[in-house]
Coordinates of C-alpha atoms in Angstrom, one line a residue:
X208 CA -80.1 237.6 74.5
X209 CA -78.3 236.5 77.4
X210 CA -76.4 238.9 80.0
X211 CA -72.8 238.4 78.6
X212 CA -70.2 238.4 81.5
X213 CA -66.4 238.8 81.8
X214 CA -64.8 237.5 84.9
X215 CA -61.6 239.3 86.3
X216 CA -59.9 237.7 89.5
X217 CA -56.6 236.7 89.9
X218 CA -57.2 233.3 91.6
X219 CA -58.1 230.7 89.3
X220 CA -60.4 228.8 91.7
X221 CA -62.7 231.8 92.3
X222 CA -62.9 232.2 88.3
X223 CA -63.9 228.7 88.0
X224 CA -66.3 228.7 90.7
X225 CA -68.0 231.7 89.6
X226 CA -67.9 230.1 85.7
X227 CA -69.5 227.0 87.1
X228 CA -72.4 228.4 88.8
X229 CA -72.9 231.3 86.2
X230 CA -73.4 228.4 83.4
X231 CA -76.5 227.2 85.4
X232 CA -78.3 230.7 84.9
X233 CA -80.3 230.5 81.5
X234 CA -80.0 233.9 81.0
X235 CA -76.5 234.6 81.7
X236 CA -73.2 233.6 79.4
X237 CA -69.5 234.0 80.5
X238 CA -67.6 235.2 77.5
X239 CA -64.5 235.5 78.8
X240 CA -62.0 235.5 81.9
X241 CA -59.1 237.8 83.0
X242 CA -56.4 237.0 85.8
X243 CA -55.4 240.9 86.1
X244 CA -56.4 244.3 85.2
X245 CA -54.8 244.7 82.2
X246 CA -56.0 241.4 80.8
X247 CA -59.6 242.5 81.8
X248 CA -59.0 245.8 80.1
X249 CA -58.0 244.1 77.0
X250 CA -60.7 241.6 76.8
X251 CA -63.4 243.8 77.7
X252 CA -62.6 246.0 74.7
X253 CA -62.4 243.1 72.3
X254 CA -65.8 241.1 73.7
X255 CA -67.5 244.1 74.9
X256 CA -69.5 242.3 77.8
X257 CA -72.9 243.6 79.4
X258 CA -71.3 243.1 82.9
X259 CA -67.8 242.6 84.1
X260 CA -67.5 240.9 87.5
X261 CA -64.0 242.0 89.0
X262 CA -61.9 241.7 92.1
X263 CA -60.2 244.8 93.5
X264 CA -56.8 243.2 94.4
X265 CA -55.3 242.1 91.2
X266 CA -51.9 242.3 89.9
X267 CA -50.4 244.6 87.1
X268 CA -53.4 246.8 87.4
X269 CA -55.9 247.0 90.2
X270 CA -59.5 247.0 89.9
X271 CA -60.1 250.6 90.7
X272 CA -57.9 251.8 88.0
X273 CA -59.4 249.2 85.7
X274 CA -62.7 250.4 86.6
X275 CA -61.9 254.1 86.1
X276 CA -60.3 253.1 82.3
X277 CA -63.3 251.1 81.4
X278 CA -65.7 253.8 82.3
X279 CA -64.2 255.9 79.7
X280 CA -63.7 253.0 77.2
X281 CA -67.0 251.3 77.5
X282 CA -69.6 253.4 79.1
X283 CA -72.3 251.0 78.5
X284 CA -70.4 248.1 80.1
X285 CA -71.5 247.8 83.9
X286 CA -68.9 246.8 86.6
X287 CA -69.8 244.8 89.7
X288 CA -67.0 244.5 92.2
X289 CA -66.8 241.3 94.0
X290 CA -64.3 241.4 97.0
X291 CA -63.5 240.8 100.7
X292 CA -63.1 244.5 101.7
X293 CA -65.8 246.9 102.8
X294 CA -64.1 249.7 104.3
X295 CA -64.3 253.1 103.3
X296 CA -60.6 253.1 101.6
X297 CA -62.2 250.5 99.1
X298 CA -65.9 251.3 98.8
X299 CA -65.6 255.1 98.1
X300 CA -62.6 254.5 95.4
X301 CA -64.5 252.0 93.4
X302 CA -67.8 253.9 93.6
X303 CA -65.7 257.0 92.3
X304 CA -64.2 255.0 89.6
X305 CA -67.6 254.1 88.3
X306 CA -68.5 250.6 89.5
X307 CA -72.6 249.8 89.6
X308 CA -72.2 247.0 92.2
X309 CA -70.0 246.4 95.3
X310 CA -70.4 243.1 96.6
X311 CA -68.8 240.9 99.1
X312 CA -67.4 237.3 98.4
X313 CA -70.0 235.7 101.2
X314 CA -72.8 236.5 98.9
X315 CA -75.3 233.6 98.4
X316 CA -74.9 232.4 94.7
X317 CA -78.7 233.1 94.0
X318 CA -78.3 236.8 95.6
X319 CA -75.2 237.3 93.2
X320 CA -77.7 236.2 90.0
X321 CA -80.2 238.8 91.1
X322 CA -77.4 241.1 91.7
X323 CA -76.1 241.0 88.3
X324 CA -79.5 241.1 86.8
X325 CA -80.4 244.1 88.4
X326 CA -77.1 245.9 87.7
X327 CA -77.6 245.0 84.3
X328 CA -81.1 246.5 84.0
X329 CA -79.3 249.7 85.3
X330 CA -79.8 249.5 89.2
X331 CA -77.0 249.8 91.8
X332 CA -76.3 246.9 94.1
X333 CA -74.4 247.4 97.3
X334 CA -73.3 245.2 100.1
X335 CA -74.8 246.9 103.5
X336 CA -71.6 247.4 104.7
X337 CA -70.6 249.2 101.6
X338 CA -73.8 251.1 101.6
X339 CA -73.2 252.2 105.4
X340 CA -69.8 253.5 104.5
X341 CA -71.2 255.6 101.8
X342 CA -73.8 256.9 104.0
X343 CA -71.5 258.3 106.4
X344 CA -69.6 259.9 103.9
X345 CA -72.5 261.8 102.2
X346 CA -73.8 262.6 105.9
X347 CA -70.6 264.1 106.9
X348 CA -70.7 266.3 103.6
X349 CA -74.2 267.4 104.2
X350 CA -73.3 268.7 107.9
X351 CA -70.9 271.1 106.1
X352 CA -73.4 273.3 103.9
X353 CA -71.1 276.4 103.7
X354 CA -68.1 274.5 102.7
X355 CA -67.1 275.2 99.1
X356 CA -66.9 271.9 96.8
X357 CA -63.3 272.2 96.1
X358 CA -62.6 271.7 100.0
X359 CA -65.0 268.6 100.1
X360 CA -62.7 266.9 97.7
X361 CA -60.8 263.9 98.9
X362 CA -57.0 263.8 98.9
X363 CA -55.6 263.8 95.6
X364 CA -58.3 266.6 94.5
X365 CA -61.1 264.4 93.1
X366 CA -64.7 265.4 94.3
X367 CA -67.2 262.8 95.7
X368 CA -69.7 263.5 92.7
X369 CA -69.5 260.3 91.5
X370 CA -70.4 258.9 95.0
X371 CA -73.2 260.9 95.3
X372 CA -74.7 260.0 92.2
X373 CA -74.5 256.5 93.1
X374 CA -75.8 257.1 96.7
X375 CA -79.0 258.7 95.0
X376 CA -79.4 255.4 92.9
X377 CA -78.9 253.2 95.8
X378 CA -81.5 255.1 97.7
X379 CA -83.9 253.8 95.3
X380 CA -82.7 250.3 94.9
X381 CA -84.3 247.3 96.5
X382 CA -83.3 246.3 100.1
X383 CA -80.2 244.2 100.4
X384 CA -79.9 243.0 103.9
X385 CA -79.6 239.3 103.5
X386 CA -76.3 239.4 102.0
X387 CA -74.3 238.1 105.1
X388 CA -73.8 234.6 106.0
X389 CA -75.2 233.6 109.4
X390 CA -71.9 232.0 110.1
X391 CA -70.0 235.3 110.0
X392 CA -72.3 237.1 112.8
X393 CA -70.7 237.1 116.1
X394 CA -72.7 236.9 119.2
X395 CA -72.3 240.2 120.8
X396 CA -71.8 240.8 124.7
X397 CA -74.6 242.7 125.8
X398 CA -72.4 244.2 128.4
X399 CA -70.1 245.5 125.7
X400 CA -72.4 246.7 123.3
X401 CA -74.2 249.9 123.4
X402 CA -77.0 251.1 121.2
X403 CA -76.5 254.3 119.4
X404 CA -77.9 257.5 121.2
X405 CA -80.8 259.5 120.0
X406 CA -79.9 263.4 120.3
X407 CA -82.7 264.4 123.0
X408 CA -82.7 267.9 121.2
X409 CA -84.3 266.1 118.2
X410 CA -86.1 263.1 119.4
X411 CA -89.5 264.7 120.1
X412 CA -89.1 267.8 117.8
X413 CA -91.6 267.8 114.6
X414 CA -88.4 269.3 112.9
X415 CA -86.8 265.8 113.3
X416 CA -88.2 264.3 110.0
X417 CA -90.4 262.0 111.7
X418 CA -88.2 260.2 113.9
X419 CA -90.3 261.3 116.9
X420 CA -93.1 259.2 115.7
X421 CA -90.9 255.8 116.1
X422 CA -91.2 253.3 119.1
X423 CA -88.2 252.8 121.5
X424 CA -87.8 249.6 119.6
X425 CA -88.0 251.0 116.3
X426 CA -85.3 253.9 117.1
X427 CA -83.0 251.0 118.1
X428 CA -83.6 249.3 115.0
X429 CA -83.0 252.5 113.0
X430 CA -79.9 253.0 114.8
X431 CA -78.3 249.6 114.0
X432 CA -79.5 250.2 110.3
X433 CA -77.2 253.4 110.3
X434 CA -74.3 251.5 111.5
X435 CA -74.7 249.0 108.2
X436 CA -76.0 246.0 110.1
X437 CA -78.1 243.5 108.2
X438 CA -81.4 242.1 109.6
X439 CA -79.8 239.1 110.8
X440 CA -77.0 241.0 113.0
X441 CA -79.9 243.1 114.1
X442 CA -81.9 240.2 115.5
X443 CA -78.5 238.9 117.1
X444 CA -77.8 242.4 118.6
X445 CA -81.3 242.6 120.1
X446 CA -82.0 239.3 120.9
X447 CA -85.3 239.2 118.6
X448 CA -86.1 237.0 115.6
X449 CA -85.2 238.2 112.2
X450 CA -89.2 238.0 111.3
X451 CA -89.4 240.8 114.1
X452 CA -86.8 242.7 112.8
X453 CA -88.5 243.0 109.3
X454 CA -91.5 243.9 111.0
X455 CA -89.8 246.9 112.8
X456 CA -88.0 248.1 109.5
X457 CA -91.3 247.8 107.6
X458 CA -93.3 250.1 109.9
X459 CA -90.5 252.6 110.4
X460 CA -90.1 252.9 107.0
X461 CA -93.9 253.5 106.5
X462 CA -93.9 256.2 109.2
X463 CA -91.0 258.0 107.7
X464 CA -92.1 257.7 104.2
X465 CA -89.2 255.9 102.8
X466 CA -88.4 253.5 100.2
X467 CA -85.7 251.3 101.8
X468 CA -83.0 251.0 104.5
X469 CA -80.3 253.0 102.9
X470 CA -82.8 255.8 102.8
X471 CA -83.5 255.4 106.3
X472 CA -79.9 255.2 107.3
X473 CA -79.5 258.6 105.7
X474 CA -82.5 260.1 107.1
X475 CA -81.6 259.4 110.6
X476 CA -77.8 260.7 110.3
X477 CA -79.3 264.0 108.8
X478 CA -81.8 264.4 111.5
X479 CA -79.7 264.2 114.6
X480 CA -78.7 260.3 115.1
X481 CA -75.5 260.2 117.4
X482 CA -73.5 257.0 116.2

């Protein structure tokens, strides 16, 4: 059975382009399109798709509210946000609304197909920038262990429980470091960028979660991972090849006993990394 997909975006050309590409995937079938959140809600209830590929900024009803309602109406339908925004004001509300994927529109078509399959199988797919936003939210909460849960709520009174659950899933997801186009990377000025600093009180301590075992270059790579940079961006920043970056990432993950770069970022912040 193919993965059934509903497209929701207010731009006709975006829907058309997605439809054309997804038709090339033998295991996927687009069964409907919607130009706003209300249409998406109505069509989803009628068609019951496996996956909804949805923009955040739509007329009538935005993607956040649509996702929130769909979570209650169709709990088995998985929602992937496909947007141009990766800031905290978009990422965190989307995760709290129940989306299982948060991708940017610069994603390569082949990577989009993989993400759809992964989300359909129960995994979480996040663009590195979105994962970084969640990492910072959860790390800041962990720094306040004595704060009552109700005081950790965001404005409006909704807790980060959904975000926390999603972060836990993301920590088990596959590495997603190739999703930013090289054309969107900006060559940094070496005089204007500084690497994240490592807290001297943590760097050589056995209680630092193993971070003292990393080499100087591995620490630099880890710091940039914690900032949400992809392998390609790290290569540009450190003036090394992407293959070398991947080698450093593999080594630091092995040394720290971690599964992926999101776990590494969370681990670093929780153990003394100063951004």
